[in-house]
Coordinates of C-alpha atoms and ligand atoms in Angstrom, one line a residue:
M5 CA 0.2 0.1 -0.1
V6 CA 1.4 3.5 -0.8
S7 CA 2.3 5.2 2.5
R8 CA -0.6 8.0 3.2
V9 CA 1.8 10.0 5.1
I10 CA 2.9 13.0 3.2
P11 CA 6.2 14.6 4.7
V12 CA 6.2 18.1 5.8
N13 CA 9.1 20.5 4.9
A14 CA 12.0 20.7 7.4
F15 CA 11.0 23.0 10.5
D16 CA 12.4 24.3 13.8
L17 CA 9.3 24.2 16.2
V18 CA 10.1 26.1 19.1
L19 CA 7.6 24.6 21.9
F20 CA 7.3 27.2 25.0
G21 CA 5.9 25.3 28.0
A22 CA 7.8 22.1 27.0
T23 CA 7.7 20.9 30.6
G24 CA 4.0 21.6 31.0
D25 CA 1.0 19.2 31.5
L26 CA -0.3 19.8 28.0
A27 CA 3.2 19.3 26.4
R28 CA 3.6 16.1 28.3
R29 CA 0.2 14.6 27.9
K30 CA -0.5 15.6 24.1
I31 CA 2.3 17.5 22.4
W32 CA 5.2 15.2 22.9
P33 CA 3.6 12.1 22.4
G34 CA 1.9 13.5 19.3
L35 CA 5.1 14.8 17.7
F36 CA 6.9 11.5 18.5
H37 CA 3.8 9.4 16.7
R38 CA 4.4 11.8 13.5
F39 CA 8.0 11.1 13.8
V40 CA 7.6 7.3 13.7
A41 CA 4.8 7.7 10.7
G42 CA 7.7 9.3 8.7
Q43 CA 6.4 12.8 8.4
F44 CA 9.4 14.6 9.6
D45 CA 12.1 15.7 7.2
E46 CA 15.5 14.6 8.6
N47 CA 16.6 18.3 9.5
S48 CA 13.5 18.9 11.5
R49 CA 14.0 19.9 15.1
I50 CA 12.0 20.5 18.4
L51 CA 13.2 23.2 20.6
G52 CA 11.8 22.8 23.8
V53 CA 11.6 25.9 25.9
S54 CA 10.6 26.6 29.5
R55 CA 11.7 28.5 32.5
S56 CA 13.5 25.9 34.5
D57 CA 17.1 24.7 34.0
H58 CA 17.7 21.5 32.5
E59 CA 20.7 20.0 30.7
T60 CA 19.3 19.0 27.4
E61 CA 20.0 15.4 28.4
K62 CA 18.1 15.6 31.6
F63 CA 15.2 17.2 29.3
R64 CA 15.2 14.5 26.9
D65 CA 14.5 12.0 30.0
I66 CA 11.4 14.2 30.9
V67 CA 10.1 13.8 27.2
R68 CA 11.1 10.3 27.3
K69 CA 8.8 9.8 30.5
A70 CA 5.9 11.9 28.7
I71 CA 6.1 9.5 25.8
K72 CA 5.1 6.2 27.6
D73 CA 3.6 4.1 25.4
P74 CA 4.4 0.3 26.0
E75 CA 4.2 -0.5 22.5
I76 CA 7.1 2.0 21.4
D77 CA 10.3 0.8 19.9
D78 CA 13.2 2.2 22.1
A79 CA 15.2 2.8 19.0
Q80 CA 12.6 5.0 17.6
L81 CA 12.4 6.8 20.9
D82 CA 16.1 7.4 20.9
A83 CA 16.4 8.6 17.4
F84 CA 13.4 11.1 18.1
L85 CA 15.0 12.4 20.9
T86 CA 18.1 13.2 19.1
R87 CA 15.7 16.0 17.2
V88 CA 15.2 17.3 20.7
E89 CA 16.9 20.4 22.2
Y90 CA 16.2 22.4 25.3
I91 CA 16.5 26.0 26.2
S92 CA 15.6 27.7 29.5
L93 CA 14.5 31.3 29.0
D94 CA 12.2 33.6 31.0
A95 CA 9.0 34.5 29.0
K96 CA 9.0 37.9 30.5
G97 CA 12.4 38.5 31.3
E98 CA 15.7 38.9 28.9
R99 CA 17.1 35.6 30.0
G100 CA 17.9 33.0 27.1
W101 CA 16.3 35.0 24.4
Q102 CA 19.8 35.5 22.6
V103 CA 20.4 31.7 23.0
L104 CA 17.1 31.0 21.3
A105 CA 18.0 33.6 18.6
D106 CA 21.1 32.2 18.1
V107 CA 19.8 28.4 17.9
V108 CA 16.9 28.6 15.3
R109 CA 18.0 28.4 11.7
S110 CA 16.9 30.7 8.8
D111 CA 16.5 27.7 6.2
T112 CA 13.5 26.0 7.7
V113 CA 9.9 26.5 8.8
R114 CA 9.8 28.3 12.1
A115 CA 7.0 27.7 14.3
F116 CA 6.3 28.7 17.8
Y117 CA 4.0 26.8 19.7
L118 CA 2.9 28.7 23.1
S119 CA 1.7 26.1 25.5
V120 CA 2.0 28.5 28.5
A121 CA -1.1 30.6 30.1
P122 CA -2.3 33.4 27.7
S123 CA -1.0 36.2 30.1
F124 CA 2.4 35.1 28.3
F125 CA 1.3 35.4 24.9
G126 CA 1.9 39.1 24.4
A127 CA 5.4 39.2 26.1
I128 CA 6.6 36.2 24.0
A129 CA 5.3 37.6 20.8
R130 CA 7.2 40.8 21.6
R131 CA 10.5 38.9 22.5
L132 CA 10.4 37.0 19.1
E133 CA 10.0 40.1 17.2
Q134 CA 12.5 41.9 19.5
F135 CA 15.1 39.3 19.2
G136 CA 14.5 38.8 15.4
I137 CA 13.5 35.3 15.8
A138 CA 9.9 36.1 14.4
T139 CA 10.4 36.1 10.5
P140 CA 7.5 37.2 8.0
D141 CA 7.2 33.3 7.2
S142 CA 7.1 32.0 11.1
R143 CA 3.9 30.7 12.6
I144 CA 2.6 31.2 16.1
V145 CA 0.3 28.7 17.6
V146 CA -1.6 29.6 21.0
E147 CA -3.6 27.5 23.1
K148 CA -7.3 28.0 24.6
P149 CA -8.6 29.8 26.4
F150 CA -8.5 32.8 24.0
G151 CA -9.8 35.2 26.4
H152 CA -12.7 35.2 29.0
D153 CA -14.9 37.9 27.2
L154 CA -14.7 39.8 24.3
D155 CA -12.7 42.6 25.7
S156 CA -9.9 40.3 26.8
A157 CA -9.7 38.0 23.4
K158 CA -9.8 41.6 21.5
A159 CA -6.7 42.6 23.7
L160 CA -5.0 39.3 23.2
N161 CA -5.5 39.6 19.3
A162 CA -4.2 43.2 19.5
E163 CA -1.3 41.9 21.2
L164 CA -0.4 39.3 18.7
R165 CA -1.1 41.4 15.6
E166 CA 1.6 44.0 17.0
C167 CA 4.2 41.5 15.7
F168 CA 2.5 38.7 13.5
Q169 CA -0.1 38.9 10.8
E170 CA -3.3 37.2 10.9
H171 CA -2.2 34.5 8.3
Q172 CA 0.7 33.7 10.8
I173 CA -1.7 33.1 13.8
Y174 CA -3.0 29.7 14.5
R175 CA -5.6 29.5 17.2
I176 CA -5.9 25.8 18.5
D177 CA -9.7 24.3 19.1
H178 CA -8.6 20.7 19.2
Y179 CA -11.9 19.5 18.4
L180 CA -11.3 21.0 14.9
G181 CA -8.2 18.4 14.6
K182 CA -10.6 15.2 15.3
E183 CA -11.0 13.0 12.4
T184 CA -14.9 12.8 12.8
V185 CA -15.0 16.4 12.9
Q186 CA -13.3 16.8 9.4
N187 CA -15.4 13.9 8.2
L188 CA -18.4 16.1 8.9
M189 CA -17.2 18.1 6.1
A190 CA -16.4 15.3 4.0
L191 CA -20.0 13.8 4.7
R192 CA -21.8 17.0 4.0
F193 CA -19.6 18.5 1.1
A194 CA -18.2 15.3 -0.6
N195 CA -21.5 13.3 -0.8
S196 CA -24.8 14.4 -2.6
L197 CA -27.0 12.3 -0.5
F198 CA -27.2 14.5 2.6
E199 CA -26.7 18.1 1.4
P200 CA -30.2 18.5 -0.1
L201 CA -31.8 17.2 3.2
W202 CA -29.8 19.5 5.1
N203 CA -32.0 22.3 6.1
S204 CA -35.2 22.9 8.4
S205 CA -37.7 21.4 6.0
Q206 CA -36.2 18.0 6.5
I207 CA -34.3 18.4 9.9
D208 CA -36.3 18.6 13.0
H209 CA -33.6 19.6 15.5
V210 CA -29.7 19.1 16.2
Q211 CA -28.4 18.1 19.5
I212 CA -24.8 18.6 20.2
T213 CA -23.4 17.1 23.3
V214 CA -19.8 17.0 24.8
A215 CA -20.4 15.1 28.2
E216 CA -17.6 14.2 30.5
S217 CA -17.6 11.7 33.3
L218 CA -14.5 13.3 35.5
S219 CA -15.1 15.9 38.0
V220 CA -13.1 19.2 37.4
E221 CA -9.7 18.1 37.6
G222 CA -6.7 19.5 39.5
P223 CA -7.3 22.5 41.2
G224 CA -10.6 23.9 40.2
E225 CA -9.8 27.8 40.3
Y226 CA -9.2 27.8 36.7
Y227 CA -12.5 26.2 35.8
D228 CA -14.1 28.2 38.5
Q229 CA -13.4 31.4 36.7
S230 CA -14.7 30.2 33.5
G231 CA -17.7 27.5 33.7
A232 CA -18.9 25.3 31.1
M233 CA -20.0 28.1 29.1
R234 CA -16.7 29.8 28.6
D235 CA -14.6 26.4 28.9
M236 CA -16.7 24.5 26.4
V237 CA -19.5 26.2 24.8
Q238 CA -17.9 29.3 23.5
N239 CA -15.0 27.4 21.7
H240 CA -15.5 23.7 21.1
L241 CA -19.5 23.5 20.8
M242 CA -19.3 26.8 18.9
Q243 CA -17.2 24.9 16.4
L244 CA -19.2 21.9 16.0
L245 CA -22.2 24.1 15.5
C246 CA -20.5 25.9 12.7
L247 CA -19.6 23.0 10.9
T248 CA -22.7 21.4 11.1
A249 CA -24.8 24.7 10.1
M250 CA -22.3 26.5 7.7
E251 CA -23.2 26.9 4.0
P252 CA -20.8 25.0 1.7
P253 CA -17.7 27.1 1.1
S254 CA -17.0 27.7 -2.6
K255 CA -13.4 26.2 -1.9
F256 CA -11.7 24.3 1.0
T257 CA -9.3 27.1 1.5
P258 CA -8.7 28.3 5.1
N259 CA -10.5 31.7 4.5
A260 CA -13.4 30.3 2.5
V261 CA -14.1 28.0 5.3
R262 CA -13.8 30.2 8.2
N263 CA -15.8 33.1 6.3
E264 CA -18.9 30.6 6.3
K265 CA -18.2 29.7 10.0
L266 CA -18.3 33.3 10.9
K267 CA -21.8 33.7 9.2
I268 CA -23.1 31.3 11.4
I269 CA -22.0 32.8 14.4
E270 CA -23.2 36.3 13.3
A271 CA -26.5 34.4 12.9
L272 CA -27.0 33.1 16.0
E273 CA -30.1 34.6 18.1
P274 CA -29.5 35.8 21.5
V275 CA -30.4 33.2 24.1
P276 CA -32.9 34.1 26.5
V277 CA -32.6 32.7 30.1
E278 CA -35.4 30.3 29.9
N279 CA -33.8 28.8 27.1
I280 CA -30.7 27.8 29.4
A281 CA -30.6 25.3 32.0
R282 CA -27.3 25.6 34.1
G283 CA -26.4 23.0 36.8
Q284 CA -23.6 22.0 39.5
Y285 CA -22.9 18.4 40.7
R286 CA -23.5 17.8 44.2
A287 CA -21.5 15.5 46.4
A288 CA -22.0 11.9 46.3
G289 CA -20.3 9.1 48.5
E290 CA -16.5 9.5 48.2
Q291 CA -17.3 12.0 45.4
G292 CA -16.9 15.4 46.5
S293 CA -19.2 18.4 45.2
Y294 CA -18.3 20.9 42.5
K295 CA -18.2 23.6 45.2
E296 CA -15.9 21.5 47.2
H297 CA -13.6 21.0 44.2
A298 CA -13.6 24.3 43.2
G299 CA -12.6 25.7 46.8
D300 CA -15.6 28.0 47.0
P301 CA -18.7 26.9 49.2
N302 CA -20.2 29.9 47.7
S303 CA -19.6 29.4 43.8
T304 CA -22.3 30.0 41.5
T305 CA -20.2 28.7 38.4
E306 CA -21.8 26.0 36.2
S307 CA -20.3 22.6 35.7
F308 CA -23.4 21.9 33.3
I309 CA -25.0 23.9 30.8
A310 CA -27.8 22.9 28.1
M311 CA -29.2 25.1 25.8
K312 CA -31.6 25.9 22.9
V313 CA -29.9 27.9 20.0
E314 CA -31.5 29.3 17.1
V315 CA -29.7 30.2 13.7
A316 CA -31.5 33.0 12.1
N317 CA -31.1 32.2 8.4
W318 CA -33.0 30.6 5.6
R319 CA -31.7 27.2 5.8
W320 CA -31.9 27.0 9.5
A321 CA -35.2 29.3 11.0
G322 CA -37.4 26.7 12.9
T323 CA -34.9 24.1 13.5
P324 CA -33.2 24.5 16.8
F325 CA -30.0 23.4 18.0
Y326 CA -29.5 22.0 21.4
L327 CA -26.2 22.3 22.9
R328 CA -25.3 20.4 26.3
T329 CA -21.8 19.8 28.2
G330 CA -21.0 19.1 31.5
K331 CA -18.6 17.4 34.0
C332 CA -19.5 14.3 35.9
L333 CA -22.1 12.9 33.9
R334 CA -23.0 9.3 33.4
E335 CA -20.3 8.7 30.4
R336 CA -17.7 10.4 28.2
V337 CA -19.5 11.0 25.3
S338 CA -19.2 13.7 22.5
E339 CA -21.7 13.7 19.5
I340 CA -23.7 15.6 17.0
A341 CA -26.9 14.0 16.4
V342 CA -29.3 15.3 13.8
F343 CA -32.9 14.4 13.8
F344 CA -34.7 14.4 10.5
R345 CA -38.4 14.9 10.6
N346 CA -40.8 11.9 10.8
P347 CA -42.5 11.0 7.6
P348 CA -45.6 13.3 6.8
H349 CA -48.0 10.5 7.0
M350 CA -47.8 6.8 8.5
I351 CA -49.2 4.1 6.3
F352 CA -48.7 1.0 8.6
P353 CA -51.8 1.4 10.9
G354 CA -51.3 0.5 14.5
T355 CA -47.3 0.9 14.5
E356 CA -45.9 3.4 16.6
T357 CA -43.2 5.2 14.6
P358 CA -39.7 4.3 16.2
Q359 CA -37.1 6.9 16.7
G360 CA -37.1 8.0 13.1
N361 CA -34.1 8.9 11.1
V362 CA -31.0 10.3 13.3
L363 CA -27.7 10.8 12.2
V364 CA -25.0 10.5 15.1
I365 CA -21.5 11.6 14.0
R366 CA -19.6 10.5 17.3
L367 CA -16.5 12.2 18.3
Q368 CA -15.6 10.0 21.4
P369 CA -15.7 7.4 22.2
D370 CA -15.1 5.4 19.1
E371 CA -15.1 8.2 16.4
G372 CA -17.7 7.1 13.6
M373 CA -20.9 7.7 12.4
T374 CA -24.2 6.0 12.7
L375 CA -27.5 6.4 10.7
H376 CA -30.7 5.2 12.5
T377 CA -33.2 3.7 10.2
T378 CA -36.7 2.3 10.6
I379 CA -37.1 -1.3 9.0
K380 CA -39.7 -3.9 9.2
D381 CA -39.1 -6.2 12.2
P382 CA -37.9 -9.4 10.5
G383 CA -40.1 -12.6 10.6
P384 CA -43.7 -13.3 10.8
G385 CA -46.1 -11.5 13.0
G386 CA -47.5 -8.7 10.7
M387 CA -45.9 -5.4 9.9
R388 CA -44.2 -4.0 13.2
L389 CA -41.4 -1.5 12.6
T390 CA -38.2 -1.6 14.4
E391 CA -34.9 0.4 14.5
A392 CA -31.8 -0.6 12.7
S393 CA -28.4 1.2 12.6
L394 CA -26.2 1.7 9.8
D395 CA -22.8 1.8 11.7
M396 CA -19.5 3.0 10.8
T397 CA -17.0 3.2 13.4
F398 CA -13.8 4.4 12.0
A399 CA -11.3 2.4 13.8
D400 CA -12.9 -0.8 12.4
S401 CA -13.2 0.3 8.9
L402 CA -9.6 1.7 8.3
K403 CA -6.5 -0.4 8.0
D404 CA -4.1 -0.1 10.9
S405 CA -2.1 2.4 9.0
A406 CA -4.8 4.8 8.7
K407 CA -6.2 4.7 12.4
P408 CA -7.2 8.3 13.4
Q409 CA -4.4 10.4 14.5
D410 CA -4.7 12.1 17.7
A411 CA -6.2 15.9 17.1
Y412 CA -2.7 17.5 18.3
E413 CA -0.8 15.6 15.7
R414 CA -3.0 16.6 12.9
L415 CA -2.9 20.2 13.9
I416 CA 0.9 20.4 14.5
M417 CA 1.6 19.1 11.1
D418 CA -1.2 21.8 9.5
V419 CA 1.0 24.5 11.3
I420 CA 4.0 23.2 9.6
R421 CA 2.1 22.8 6.2
G422 CA 1.0 26.5 6.7
D423 CA -2.8 25.4 6.6
Q424 CA -4.9 27.6 8.7
T425 CA -8.3 25.8 7.7
L426 CA -8.7 23.9 11.0
F427 CA -7.6 26.8 13.3
M428 CA -9.9 29.6 14.4
R429 CA -9.4 33.3 13.0
G430 CA -9.8 36.1 15.1
D431 CA -12.7 37.5 14.2
E432 CA -14.5 34.0 14.6
V433 CA -13.2 34.1 18.2
E434 CA -14.3 37.7 18.8
S435 CA -17.9 36.9 17.3
A436 CA -18.2 34.0 19.4
W437 CA -17.6 36.1 22.5
A438 CA -19.9 38.8 21.4
W439 CA -22.5 36.0 21.3
A440 CA -21.6 34.5 24.7
D441 CA -21.2 37.9 26.9
P442 CA -24.6 39.0 27.2
I443 CA -25.9 35.3 28.1
I444 CA -23.1 35.3 31.0
A445 CA -24.2 38.8 32.3
S446 CA -27.8 37.8 32.1
W447 CA -26.9 35.2 34.7
T448 CA -25.1 37.7 36.6
D449 CA -27.6 40.5 36.4
R450 CA -30.2 38.2 37.9
N451 CA -27.9 36.8 40.3
M452 CA -28.8 33.2 39.0
K453 CA -27.7 30.0 40.9
P454 CA -27.2 27.0 38.9
Q455 CA -29.5 23.9 39.7
Q456 CA -27.9 20.8 41.7
Y457 CA -27.5 17.3 39.9
D458 CA -26.1 14.0 40.7
V459 CA -22.9 12.6 39.7
G460 CA -23.3 10.0 37.4
S461 CA -26.5 11.5 35.8
A462 CA -27.5 13.2 32.7
G463 CA -27.5 16.8 34.4
P464 CA -30.2 18.7 36.1
E465 CA -33.9 18.4 36.1
D466 CA -34.1 21.8 34.2
A467 CA -32.4 20.0 31.2
L468 CA -34.9 17.7 30.7
L469 CA -37.6 20.3 31.1
L470 CA -35.8 22.3 28.2
M471 CA -36.4 19.4 25.9
H472 CA -39.8 18.3 27.3
K473 CA -41.5 21.9 26.8
D474 CA -40.6 21.5 23.1
G475 CA -42.0 17.8 22.8
R476 CA -38.6 16.3 22.4
R477 CA -36.0 14.4 24.5
W478 CA -32.4 14.3 24.8
R479 CA -30.4 11.2 23.4
S480 CA -29.5 9.4 26.1
I481 CA -25.9 9.8 27.8
G482 CA -24.5 6.3 27.7
A483 CA -26.5 3.2 28.1
Ligands
LIG505 P1 1.5 24.0 33.0 O1 1.5 22.6 33.1 O2 1.4 25.2 34.1 O3 2.8 24.3 32.2 C1 3.1 25.9 32.1 C2 4.5 25.9 31.4 O4 4.9 27.4 31.2 C3 5.7 25.1 32.0 O5 6.5 24.5 30.9 C4 6.5 26.4 32.6 O6 7.8 26.1 32.8 C5 6.4 27.4 31.3 N1 6.5 28.7 32.2 C6 5.8 29.3 33.2 N2 6.4 30.7 33.3 C7 7.3 30.7 32.5 C8 8.1 31.7 32.1 N3 8.1 32.8 32.9 N4 9.2 31.5 31.3 C9 8.9 30.3 30.6 N5 8.3 29.5 30.7 C10 7.6 29.5 31.7 O7 0.2 24.6 31.8 P2 -0.4 23.6 30.9 O8 -1.5 23.0 31.7 O9 0.7 22.6 29.7 O10 -1.1 24.6 29.8 C11 -0.3 25.5 29.0 C12 -1.5 26.1 27.9 O11 -2.1 25.1 27.4 C13 -2.3 26.9 28.7 O12 -3.0 28.0 27.7 C14 -3.7 26.3 28.8 O13 -4.9 26.9 29.1 C15 -3.6 25.4 27.7 N6 -4.5 24.3 27.6 C16 -3.8 23.3 28.5 C17 -4.8 21.9 28.7 C18 -4.4 20.8 29.5 O14 -4.9 19.7 29.6 N7 -3.2 21.2 30.3 C19 -5.7 21.6 27.6 C20 -6.2 22.7 27.0 C21 -5.6 23.9 26.9 P3 8.3 25.5 34.2 O15 7.8 23.8 34.2 O16 9.9 25.5 33.8 O17 8.0 26.2 35.1

């Protein structure tokens, strides 16, 4: 079989925050996998940068431990580590910058990955410019959160744009790197089957769920400042909504795709408080409550949110999008479920219509798609209907060599290629905050408190009522 891996040009990837949690859990393993897949040019290097002092060999041990996959070949890991260097510098001071300037090469792609707190973005961008490390072709990658409201997002954009142009800035939303999310675009725009049905005449409603079974991890202060709306809805669920709802771009280029996504965000109606359910998990057995995890007995931050969102355009008027996300729910599930309208007239007397046609695009676990259809219940006994699923789990249907990559692997290689399609543009992020800010303000203005819900449930009662009053039901979270 011809290799599907397309090598990228030689690069110097400067990874700020190289010792941090995200780097250890996602970025180093992702880079290693791409190296093993043969995607690195032989001259490519990764320059790990952080504040603490380490000899390069000691730092390589840190990276070695981060890539702790029992199946890896030690020789390959050793080969990978020869591409790794370490530089200690102070992101906000002078220390270490000249060393970095002397080490980066001029004849390779330069990419700066800022896996550090957003308060460092501006300072690092300025130092990169001041020391002549940033060039007109180099790229800068920034992690979430991109602001906590419209003003802070504008301020971050302004800081980055002082030193880099928009075509050099890669704002990560790792959901966009997921295989299924890209497949959603293929499903819609590379097939003729669904697109004629993809509108409010044929689609009753859409449910987008990102359910997590874990509680707020680690120290909860960061989460307590943001909550589910800022941490998940404004970015990840918004991106899923955009890709589901957007018009077909005229071509698959970064700006054509992002222009269409922006139009959806701009078409979102304000969401009244009665169309929102906010929740907070309560203590259960050994499991502490959200308030305990957040370290604030009076916290009113939501660990769950469900909302009904309307896209005010010709395609979607009358078809609501229900968004739902939360912590400590029954199972870890992320999916987009598109509910098609029932047949206008049922010709089979005495039979109840089962669920109807639902297209489920699963992001986790087991990335794949399922189309729920209605068929005759096989065998004798008259014309009874039942449900049958056409299932496609990518891991089963793809050969080993084509197993889905982790989102970070894909996105980092896109940065080196210079492809911004799967990254958020500055105006997209600002527009998403412009929509989210008044919603968040409406809770604060009314001093609203989230409703308590049980750990391992599907969220608070209000979320069920939100659907119930529209005569609809949520898809079950887990079995
Ligand atoms: P972290 O574990 O706290 O790591 C922070 C990194 O920044 C460390 O490598 C630290 O170096 C470095 N650093 C701190 N101060 C510095 C300074 N003055 N100069 C140079 N380097 C400095 O953070 P993280 O969890 O990896 O998160 C990094 C970014 O990714 C954040 O923007 C976060 O919001 C985002 N993010 C994280 C996750 C996640 O799962 N962790 C998920 C999504 C997004 P030393 O170790 O040498 O001090």
